[in-house]
PDB file of C-alpha atoms and ligand atoms in Angstrom:
ATOM      1  CA  MET A  71       1.803  10.839  10.371  1.00  0.00           C
ATOM      2  CA  SER A  72       0.445  14.321  10.770  1.00  0.00           C
ATOM      3  CA  ASP A  73       1.136  15.425   7.183  1.00  0.00           C
ATOM      4  CA  LEU A  74      -1.198  12.754   5.748  1.00  0.00           C
ATOM      5  CA  CYS A  75      -4.907  13.262   5.579  1.00  0.00           C
ATOM      6  CA  ALA A  76      -6.746  10.048   6.523  1.00  0.00           C
ATOM      7  CA  PRO A  77      -8.562   8.075   5.343  1.00  0.00           C
ATOM      8  CA  VAL A  78      -6.029   6.980   2.753  1.00  0.00           C
ATOM      9  CA  PHE A  79      -7.370   5.248  -0.350  1.00  0.00           C
ATOM     10  CA  ALA A  80      -4.546   3.415  -2.114  1.00  0.00           C
ATOM     11  CA  ALA A  81      -4.926   1.492  -5.371  1.00  0.00           C
ATOM     12  CA  ASN A  82      -2.430  -1.245  -6.236  1.00  0.00           C
ATOM     13  CA  TRP A  83      -2.914  -2.008  -9.921  1.00  0.00           C
ATOM     14  CA  LYS A  84      -0.332  -4.802  -9.844  1.00  0.00           C
ATOM     15  CA  MET A  85       0.455  -5.956 -13.431  1.00  0.00           C
ATOM     16  CA  CYS A  86      -2.637  -4.297 -14.936  1.00  0.00           C
ATOM     17  CA  HIS A  87      -3.181  -1.079 -16.916  1.00  0.00           C
ATOM     18  CA  GLY A  88      -0.359  -0.157 -19.286  1.00  0.00           C
ATOM     19  CA  PRO A  89       0.106   3.478 -20.381  1.00  0.00           C
ATOM     20  CA  ALA A  90      -2.916   3.559 -22.744  1.00  0.00           C
ATOM     21  CA  GLU A  91      -5.281   1.979 -20.198  1.00  0.00           C
ATOM     22  CA  THR A  92      -3.933   4.325 -17.527  1.00  0.00           C
ATOM     23  CA  GLY A  93      -4.911   7.331 -19.616  1.00  0.00           C
ATOM     24  CA  ALA A  94      -8.389   5.919 -20.282  1.00  0.00           C
ATOM     25  CA  PHE A  95      -8.886   5.023 -16.599  1.00  0.00           C
ATOM     26  CA  MET A  96      -7.927   8.508 -15.450  1.00  0.00           C
ATOM     27  CA  GLU A  97     -10.171  10.245 -17.944  1.00  0.00           C
ATOM     28  CA  ARG A  98     -13.154   8.473 -16.419  1.00  0.00           C
ATOM     29  CA  PHE A  99     -11.978   8.538 -12.798  1.00  0.00           C
ATOM     30  CA  VAL A 100     -11.286  12.280 -12.590  1.00  0.00           C
ATOM     31  CA  ALA A 101     -14.765  12.948 -13.971  1.00  0.00           C
ATOM     32  CA  ARG A 102     -16.259  10.827 -11.163  1.00  0.00           C
ATOM     33  CA  TYR A 103     -14.009  11.886  -8.307  1.00  0.00           C
ATOM     34  CA  PRO A 104     -13.744  15.646  -7.771  1.00  0.00           C
ATOM     35  CA  PRO A 105     -10.875  16.945  -5.625  1.00  0.00           C
ATOM     36  CA  CYS A 106     -11.392  16.281  -1.926  1.00  0.00           C
ATOM     37  CA  ASP A 107      -9.559  17.800   1.083  1.00  0.00           C
ATOM     38  CA  ASP A 108     -10.693  15.143   3.539  1.00  0.00           C
ATOM     39  CA  ALA A 109      -8.871  12.086   2.209  1.00  0.00           C
ATOM     40  CA  THR A 110      -5.671  10.994   0.483  1.00  0.00           C
ATOM     41  CA  VAL A 111      -5.924   9.119  -2.817  1.00  0.00           C
ATOM     42  CA  VAL A 112      -2.825   7.363  -4.157  1.00  0.00           C
ATOM     43  CA  VAL A 113      -2.451   4.969  -7.085  1.00  0.00           C
ATOM     44  CA  PHE A 114       0.349   2.459  -7.665  1.00  0.00           C
ATOM     45  CA  PRO A 115       0.348   1.757 -11.438  1.00  0.00           C
ATOM     46  CA  PRO A 116       2.890  -0.553 -13.083  1.00  0.00           C
ATOM     47  CA  ALA A 117       6.216   1.317 -13.358  1.00  0.00           C
ATOM     48  CA  ILE A 118       5.876   1.645 -17.122  1.00  0.00           C
ATOM     49  CA  SER A 119       2.638   3.595 -16.604  1.00  0.00           C
ATOM     50  CA  LEU A 120       3.999   6.145 -14.100  1.00  0.00           C
ATOM     51  CA  PRO A 121       4.666   8.808 -16.786  1.00  0.00           C
ATOM     52  CA  ALA A 122       1.197   8.262 -18.279  1.00  0.00           C
ATOM     53  CA  PHE A 123      -0.324   8.648 -14.828  1.00  0.00           C
ATOM     54  CA  ALA A 124       1.623  11.879 -14.295  1.00  0.00           C
ATOM     55  CA  VAL A 125       0.310  13.306 -17.563  1.00  0.00           C
ATOM     56  CA  ALA A 126      -3.258  12.227 -16.829  1.00  0.00           C
ATOM     57  CA  ALA A 127      -3.151  13.679 -13.303  1.00  0.00           C
ATOM     58  CA  ALA A 128      -1.389  16.914 -14.291  1.00  0.00           C
ATOM     59  CA  ASP A 129      -4.448  18.999 -13.387  1.00  0.00           C
ATOM     60  CA  ARG A 130      -5.164  16.981 -10.241  1.00  0.00           C
ATOM     61  CA  PRO A 131      -2.361  17.442  -7.723  1.00  0.00           C
ATOM     62  CA  ASP A 132      -4.652  15.862  -5.118  1.00  0.00           C
ATOM     63  CA  LEU A 133      -4.168  12.490  -6.842  1.00  0.00           C
ATOM     64  CA  GLN A 134      -0.858  11.025  -5.718  1.00  0.00           C
ATOM     65  CA  PHE A 135       0.967   8.045  -7.168  1.00  0.00           C
ATOM     66  CA  GLY A 136       3.790   5.665  -6.479  1.00  0.00           C
ATOM     67  CA  VAL A 137       5.903   2.729  -7.569  1.00  0.00           C
ATOM     68  CA  GLN A 138       5.010  -0.885  -6.708  1.00  0.00           C
ATOM     69  CA  ASP A 139       8.553  -2.143  -6.197  1.00  0.00           C
ATOM     70  CA  VAL A 140      12.173  -1.022  -6.399  1.00  0.00           C
ATOM     71  CA  HIS A 141      15.495  -2.848  -6.391  1.00  0.00           C
ATOM     72  CA  THR A 142      17.628  -3.051  -3.267  1.00  0.00           C
ATOM     73  CA  GLU A 143      20.507  -1.367  -5.149  1.00  0.00           C
ATOM     74  CA  VAL A 144      20.644   2.220  -6.387  1.00  0.00           C
ATOM     75  CA  ALA A 145      22.038   1.413  -9.854  1.00  0.00           C
ATOM     76  CA  GLY A 146      23.916  -1.248 -11.766  1.00  0.00           C
ATOM     77  CA  ALA A 147      23.629  -4.435 -13.799  1.00  0.00           C
ATOM     78  CA  HIS A 148      20.154  -5.622 -12.744  1.00  0.00           C
ATOM     79  CA  THR A 149      18.259  -6.223 -15.980  1.00  0.00           C
ATOM     80  CA  GLY A 150      14.592  -5.345 -15.791  1.00  0.00           C
ATOM     81  CA  ALA A 151      14.800  -3.689 -12.386  1.00  0.00           C
ATOM     82  CA  ILE A 152      13.968  -0.163 -11.296  1.00  0.00           C
ATOM     83  CA  SER A 153      15.838   1.916  -8.767  1.00  0.00           C
ATOM     84  CA  ALA A 154      14.092   4.108  -6.199  1.00  0.00           C
ATOM     85  CA  ALA A 155      16.408   6.928  -7.260  1.00  0.00           C
ATOM     86  CA  MET A 156      14.791   6.903 -10.728  1.00  0.00           C
ATOM     87  CA  VAL A 157      11.257   7.304  -9.454  1.00  0.00           C
ATOM     88  CA  PRO A 158      10.981  10.944  -8.310  1.00  0.00           C
ATOM     89  CA  ALA A 159      11.640  12.219 -11.855  1.00  0.00           C
ATOM     90  CA  THR A 160       8.281  10.738 -12.864  1.00  0.00           C
ATOM     91  CA  GLY A 161       6.490  12.812 -10.248  1.00  0.00           C
ATOM     92  CA  ALA A 162       5.655   9.759  -8.141  1.00  0.00           C
ATOM     93  CA  THR A 163       6.043  10.255  -4.400  1.00  0.00           C
ATOM     94  CA  TRP A 164       5.166   6.865  -2.866  1.00  0.00           C
ATOM     95  CA  GLY A 165       6.528   3.313  -2.983  1.00  0.00           C
ATOM     96  CA  LEU A 166       5.310  -0.100  -1.833  1.00  0.00           C
ATOM     97  CA  ALA A 167       7.608  -2.582  -0.113  1.00  0.00           C
ATOM     98  CA  GLY A 168       7.006  -6.076   1.193  1.00  0.00           C
ATOM     99  CA  HIS A 169       3.836  -6.867  -0.732  1.00  0.00           C
ATOM    100  CA  SER A 170       2.994 -10.557  -0.267  1.00  0.00           C
ATOM    101  CA  GLU A 171       3.148 -11.117  -4.046  1.00  0.00           C
ATOM    102  CA  ARG A 172       6.731  -9.845  -4.084  1.00  0.00           C
ATOM    103  CA  ARG A 173       7.554 -12.038  -1.110  1.00  0.00           C
ATOM    104  CA  ARG A 174       5.931 -15.129  -2.654  1.00  0.00           C
ATOM    105  CA  GLU A 175       6.730 -14.768  -6.374  1.00  0.00           C
ATOM    106  CA  PHE A 176      10.069 -12.972  -6.194  1.00  0.00           C
ATOM    107  CA  GLY A 177      11.429 -14.247  -2.896  1.00  0.00           C
ATOM    108  CA  ASP A 178      11.686 -10.911  -1.106  1.00  0.00           C
ATOM    109  CA  LYS A 179      12.843 -11.562   2.458  1.00  0.00           C
ATOM    110  CA  ASP A 180      12.479  -9.224   5.418  1.00  0.00           C
ATOM    111  CA  ALA A 181      16.101  -8.101   4.913  1.00  0.00           C
ATOM    112  CA  ASP A 182      15.333  -7.176   1.271  1.00  0.00           C
ATOM    113  CA  VAL A 183      12.225  -5.315   2.376  1.00  0.00           C
ATOM    114  CA  ALA A 184      14.326  -3.404   4.924  1.00  0.00           C
ATOM    115  CA  LEU A 185      16.759  -2.350   2.208  1.00  0.00           C
ATOM    116  CA  LYS A 186      13.960  -1.374  -0.176  1.00  0.00           C
ATOM    117  CA  LEU A 187      12.404   0.797   2.530  1.00  0.00           C
ATOM    118  CA  ARG A 188      15.768   2.462   2.982  1.00  0.00           C
ATOM    119  CA  ARG A 189      16.124   3.111  -0.755  1.00  0.00           C
ATOM    120  CA  LEU A 190      12.615   4.558  -0.946  1.00  0.00           C
ATOM    121  CA  LEU A 191      13.360   6.899   1.967  1.00  0.00           C
ATOM    122  CA  GLU A 192      16.729   7.922   0.485  1.00  0.00           C
ATOM    123  CA  ALA A 193      14.879   8.879  -2.706  1.00  0.00           C
ATOM    124  CA  GLY A 194      12.465  11.029  -0.709  1.00  0.00           C
ATOM    125  CA  LEU A 195       9.519   8.731  -1.359  1.00  0.00           C
ATOM    126  CA  ARG A 196       6.901   7.715   1.185  1.00  0.00           C
ATOM    127  CA  PRO A 197       7.062   3.951   1.713  1.00  0.00           C
ATOM    128  CA  VAL A 198       4.139   1.678   2.473  1.00  0.00           C
ATOM    129  CA  LEU A 199       5.323  -1.421   4.327  1.00  0.00           C
ATOM    130  CA  CYS A 200       2.983  -4.347   3.629  1.00  0.00           C
ATOM    131  CA  VAL A 201       2.669  -7.160   6.171  1.00  0.00           C
ATOM    132  CA  GLY A 202       0.262 -10.037   6.655  1.00  0.00           C
ATOM    133  CA  GLU A 203      -0.076 -13.719   7.381  1.00  0.00           C
ATOM    134  CA  THR A 204      -0.897 -16.686   5.148  1.00  0.00           C
ATOM    135  CA  ILE A 205      -3.869 -18.902   5.960  1.00  0.00           C
ATOM    136  CA  GLU A 206      -1.513 -21.630   7.195  1.00  0.00           C
ATOM    137  CA  GLU A 207       0.199 -19.198   9.547  1.00  0.00           C
ATOM    138  CA  ARG A 208      -3.146 -17.918  10.784  1.00  0.00           C
ATOM    139  CA  GLU A 209      -4.504 -21.389  11.421  1.00  0.00           C
ATOM    140  CA  ALA A 210      -1.301 -22.297  13.253  1.00  0.00           C
ATOM    141  CA  GLY A 211      -1.894 -19.370  15.620  1.00  0.00           C
ATOM    142  CA  GLN A 212       1.087 -17.433  14.239  1.00  0.00           C
ATOM    143  CA  LEU A 213      -0.637 -14.152  13.310  1.00  0.00           C
ATOM    144  CA  ALA A 214       1.187 -12.070  15.920  1.00  0.00           C
ATOM    145  CA  THR A 215       4.582 -13.710  15.468  1.00  0.00           C
ATOM    146  CA  VAL A 216       4.489 -13.273  11.667  1.00  0.00           C
ATOM    147  CA  ILE A 217       3.632  -9.599  11.958  1.00  0.00           C
ATOM    148  CA  GLU A 218       6.261  -9.143  14.657  1.00  0.00           C
ATOM    149  CA  ARG A 219       8.918 -10.742  12.431  1.00  0.00           C
ATOM    150  CA  GLN A 220       7.917  -8.742   9.358  1.00  0.00           C
ATOM    151  CA  ILE A 221       7.817  -5.398  11.171  1.00  0.00           C
ATOM    152  CA  HIS A 222      10.976  -5.827  13.199  1.00  0.00           C
ATOM    153  CA  GLY A 223      12.846  -7.266  10.201  1.00  0.00           C
ATOM    154  CA  ALA A 224      11.775  -4.454   7.880  1.00  0.00           C
ATOM    155  CA  LEU A 225      12.447  -1.654  10.329  1.00  0.00           C
ATOM    156  CA  SER A 226      15.852  -2.965  11.354  1.00  0.00           C
ATOM    157  CA  SER A 227      17.829  -0.588   9.181  1.00  0.00           C
ATOM    158  CA  ILE A 228      15.526   2.424   9.316  1.00  0.00           C
ATOM    159  CA  GLY A 229      16.391   5.318  11.608  1.00  0.00           C
ATOM    160  CA  ALA A 230      13.926   7.192  13.793  1.00  0.00           C
ATOM    161  CA  ALA A 231      13.282   9.974  11.271  1.00  0.00           C
ATOM    162  CA  GLY A 232      12.565   7.490   8.485  1.00  0.00           C
ATOM    163  CA  ARG A 233      10.182   5.474  10.636  1.00  0.00           C
ATOM    164  CA  THR A 234       7.921   8.468  11.126  1.00  0.00           C
ATOM    165  CA  ARG A 235       7.437   8.732   7.341  1.00  0.00           C
ATOM    166  CA  LEU A 236       6.249   5.168   6.850  1.00  0.00           C
ATOM    167  CA  VAL A 237       2.697   4.058   6.174  1.00  0.00           C
ATOM    168  CA  TYR A 238       1.740   0.439   6.917  1.00  0.00           C
ATOM    169  CA  ALA A 239      -0.630  -1.972   5.222  1.00  0.00           C
ATOM    170  CA  TYR A 240      -2.063  -5.028   6.952  1.00  0.00           C
ATOM    171  CA  GLU A 241      -2.922  -7.424   4.130  1.00  0.00           C
ATOM    172  CA  PRO A 242      -3.859 -10.938   5.247  1.00  0.00           C
ATOM    173  CA  VAL A 243      -2.655 -13.086   2.344  1.00  0.00           C
ATOM    174  CA  TRP A 244      -5.793 -15.265   2.506  1.00  0.00           C
ATOM    175  CA  ALA A 245      -7.930 -12.213   1.765  1.00  0.00           C
ATOM    176  CA  ILE A 246      -5.970 -10.999  -1.281  1.00  0.00           C
ATOM    177  CA  GLY A 247      -7.728 -11.588  -4.584  1.00  0.00           C
ATOM    178  CA  THR A 248      -9.876 -14.296  -3.029  1.00  0.00           C
ATOM    179  CA  GLY A 249     -13.104 -12.408  -2.433  1.00  0.00           C
ATOM    180  CA  ARG A 250     -12.736 -13.534   1.187  1.00  0.00           C
ATOM    181  CA  THR A 251     -12.564 -10.163   2.928  1.00  0.00           C
ATOM    182  CA  ALA A 252     -11.412 -10.013   6.519  1.00  0.00           C
ATOM    183  CA  SER A 253     -14.279  -9.174   8.850  1.00  0.00           C
ATOM    184  CA  PRO A 254     -14.053  -5.742  10.495  1.00  0.00           C
ATOM    185  CA  GLU A 255     -13.100  -7.617  13.694  1.00  0.00           C
ATOM    186  CA  ASP A 256     -10.280  -9.482  11.893  1.00  0.00           C
ATOM    187  CA  ALA A 257      -9.041  -6.209  10.400  1.00  0.00           C
ATOM    188  CA  ALA A 258      -9.182  -4.466  13.785  1.00  0.00           C
ATOM    189  CA  GLU A 259      -7.257  -7.341  15.392  1.00  0.00           C
ATOM    190  CA  GLY A 260      -4.553  -7.264  12.696  1.00  0.00           C
ATOM    191  CA  HIS A 261      -4.223  -3.496  12.926  1.00  0.00           C
ATOM    192  CA  ALA A 262      -3.950  -3.627  16.716  1.00  0.00           C
ATOM    193  CA  ILE A 263      -1.111  -6.160  16.405  1.00  0.00           C
ATOM    194  CA  VAL A 264       0.670  -3.986  13.832  1.00  0.00           C
ATOM    195  CA  ARG A 265       0.348  -1.005  16.185  1.00  0.00           C
ATOM    196  CA  GLU A 266       1.639  -3.029  19.152  1.00  0.00           C
ATOM    197  CA  GLN A 267       4.645  -4.164  17.161  1.00  0.00           C
ATOM    198  CA  LEU A 268       5.354  -0.637  15.949  1.00  0.00           C
ATOM    199  CA  ALA A 269       5.395   0.486  19.563  1.00  0.00           C
ATOM    200  CA  ALA A 270       7.679  -2.427  20.480  1.00  0.00           C
ATOM    201  CA  ALA A 271      10.003  -1.562  17.568  1.00  0.00           C
ATOM    202  CA  GLY A 272      10.166   2.081  18.638  1.00  0.00           C
ATOM    203  CA  ALA A 273       8.626   3.250  15.366  1.00  0.00           C
ATOM    204  CA  GLY A 274       7.574   6.695  16.576  1.00  0.00           C
ATOM    205  CA  ASP A 275       4.115   7.353  17.968  1.00  0.00           C
ATOM    206  CA  SER A 276       2.342   4.112  17.056  1.00  0.00           C
ATOM    207  CA  ALA A 277      -1.063   5.541  17.986  1.00  0.00           C
ATOM    208  CA  ARG A 278      -0.644   8.006  15.110  1.00  0.00           C
ATOM    209  CA  ALA A 279       0.737   5.554  12.549  1.00  0.00           C
ATOM    210  CA  VAL A 280      -1.403   5.263   9.419  1.00  0.00           C
ATOM    211  CA  ILE A 281      -2.340   1.613   8.853  1.00  0.00           C
ATOM    212  CA  LEU A 282      -4.266   0.522   5.751  1.00  0.00           C
ATOM    213  CA  TYR A 283      -6.253  -2.667   5.383  1.00  0.00           C
ATOM    214  CA  GLY A 284      -5.890  -4.677   2.145  1.00  0.00           C
ATOM    215  CA  GLY A 285      -7.655  -7.787   0.877  1.00  0.00           C
ATOM    216  CA  SER A 286     -10.812  -7.971  -1.259  1.00  0.00           C
ATOM    217  CA  VAL A 287     -11.916  -4.419  -0.461  1.00  0.00           C
ATOM    218  CA  LYS A 288     -14.814  -3.319  -2.683  1.00  0.00           C
ATOM    219  CA  PRO A 289     -17.539  -0.671  -2.740  1.00  0.00           C
ATOM    220  CA  ALA A 290     -19.884  -3.016  -0.853  1.00  0.00           C
ATOM    221  CA  ASN A 291     -17.578  -3.441   2.173  1.00  0.00           C
ATOM    222  CA  ILE A 292     -15.560  -0.208   2.294  1.00  0.00           C
ATOM    223  CA  GLY A 293     -17.905   1.423   4.814  1.00  0.00           C
ATOM    224  CA  GLN A 294     -17.678  -1.302   7.424  1.00  0.00           C
ATOM    225  CA  LEU A 295     -13.921  -1.765   6.983  1.00  0.00           C
ATOM    226  CA  LEU A 296     -13.197   1.949   7.372  1.00  0.00           C
ATOM    227  CA  ALA A 297     -15.360   1.973  10.491  1.00  0.00           C
ATOM    228  CA  ALA A 298     -13.295  -0.802  12.113  1.00  0.00           C
ATOM    229  CA  PRO A 299     -11.117   0.418  15.004  1.00  0.00           C
ATOM    230  CA  GLY A 300      -7.602   1.338  13.931  1.00  0.00           C
ATOM    231  CA  VAL A 301      -8.277   1.185  10.174  1.00  0.00           C
ATOM    232  CA  ASP A 302      -6.956   4.433   8.654  1.00  0.00           C
ATOM    233  CA  GLY A 303      -7.521   3.547   5.007  1.00  0.00           C
ATOM    234  CA  VAL A 304      -7.351   0.750   2.467  1.00  0.00           C
ATOM    235  CA  LEU A 305      -5.001  -0.737  -0.127  1.00  0.00           C
ATOM    236  CA  VAL A 306      -7.133  -2.083  -2.952  1.00  0.00           C
ATOM    237  CA  GLY A 307      -6.228  -4.413  -5.803  1.00  0.00           C
ATOM    238  CA  GLY A 308      -8.949  -5.806  -8.064  1.00  0.00           C
ATOM    239  CA  ALA A 309     -11.673  -3.297  -7.222  1.00  0.00           C
ATOM    240  CA  SER A 310      -9.358  -0.366  -8.014  1.00  0.00           C
ATOM    241  CA  LEU A 311      -8.984  -1.380 -11.662  1.00  0.00           C
ATOM    242  CA  ASP A 312     -12.383  -0.097 -12.707  1.00  0.00           C
ATOM    243  CA  PRO A 313     -12.673   3.709 -12.466  1.00  0.00           C
ATOM    244  CA  ASP A 314     -16.319   3.607 -11.335  1.00  0.00           C
ATOM    245  CA  SER A 315     -15.591   1.061  -8.617  1.00  0.00           C
ATOM    246  CA  TRP A 316     -12.501   2.979  -7.488  1.00  0.00           C
ATOM    247  CA  ALA A 317     -14.434   6.257  -7.397  1.00  0.00           C
ATOM    248  CA  ALA A 318     -17.151   4.542  -5.325  1.00  0.00           C
ATOM    249  CA  ILE A 319     -14.536   3.313  -2.840  1.00  0.00           C
ATOM    250  CA  CYS A 320     -12.854   6.733  -2.598  1.00  0.00           C
ATOM    251  CA  ALA A 321     -16.261   8.368  -2.124  1.00  0.00           C
ATOM    252  CA  ALA A 322     -16.418   6.653   1.283  1.00  0.00           C
ATOM    253  CA  GLY A 323     -13.971   9.333   2.471  1.00  0.00           C
ATOM    254  CA  ARG A 324     -16.376  12.212   1.802  1.00  0.00           C
TER     255      ARG A 324
HETATM  256  P1  13P B  80      -7.341  -7.390  -3.795  1.00  0.00           P
HETATM  257  O1  13P B  80      -8.074  -6.114  -3.404  1.00  0.00           O
HETATM  258  O2  13P B  80      -7.490  -7.734  -5.228  1.00  0.00           O
HETATM  259  O3  13P B  80      -7.709  -8.482  -2.855  1.00  0.00           O
HETATM  260  O4  13P B  80      -5.775  -7.114  -3.581  1.00  0.00           O
HETATM  261  C1  13P B  80      -5.336  -6.535  -2.400  1.00  0.00           C
HETATM  262  C2  13P B  80      -3.902  -6.196  -2.522  1.00  0.00           C
HETATM  263  O5  13P B  80      -3.053  -7.062  -2.664  1.00  0.00           O
HETATM  264  C3  13P B  80      -3.529  -4.782  -2.498  1.00  0.00           C
HETATM  265  O6  13P B  80      -2.150  -4.602  -2.396  1.00  0.00           O
END
């Protein structure tokens, strides 16, 4: 992933911050986070806020942005859905796939995630494949098998060139929105398993893959998480919604 500058700080706003709040957030954030050559900052606003983000970041090409989800089809009768092909016109260059909330609330299966990755790549976007185990799976000793299934399932229809463009996020479901952050050791273990499975799946040079940690990241724990072996950045939900908190997290890359 040589064209990406790590660490990568990614903000997943989920269903928060409409267009007006996006503008207000950015006004404050850009004042607190000057351009930086030593890190990548990318925000995933709700799709309806992508144009507002583009306007607010017009003078800050260092701030990248992306879409949280796309449909498995390119176009058609799918009320309420968004196609990857529509996204580049907003200026967005990234896309999430496989987030645990999409899997749980919307029933996305590994085969859907595979197709979404393909659509994102076809549209020229950089996908972030999210994987991670539930607490039940962890306690049943299934951490490695869950990650293996998610990675192999998602990469099944992606060719070698596409695989080199992917970024990965290890997000243990039990750490998302719970305040229960994975320890640096837990994060390092999860990242090592992701890397092993990427190697097993033939996903390019797994040692160079960019793998983000996600789950209750905040200014107070960003330093120790980024220092954990194999952690190349973070994917942040709740603590990315406040511009001061997000700027404090991104400042860990300076
Ligand atoms: P929280 O940071 O709120 O735990 O969310 C993490 C996440 O799901 C990012 O995609």
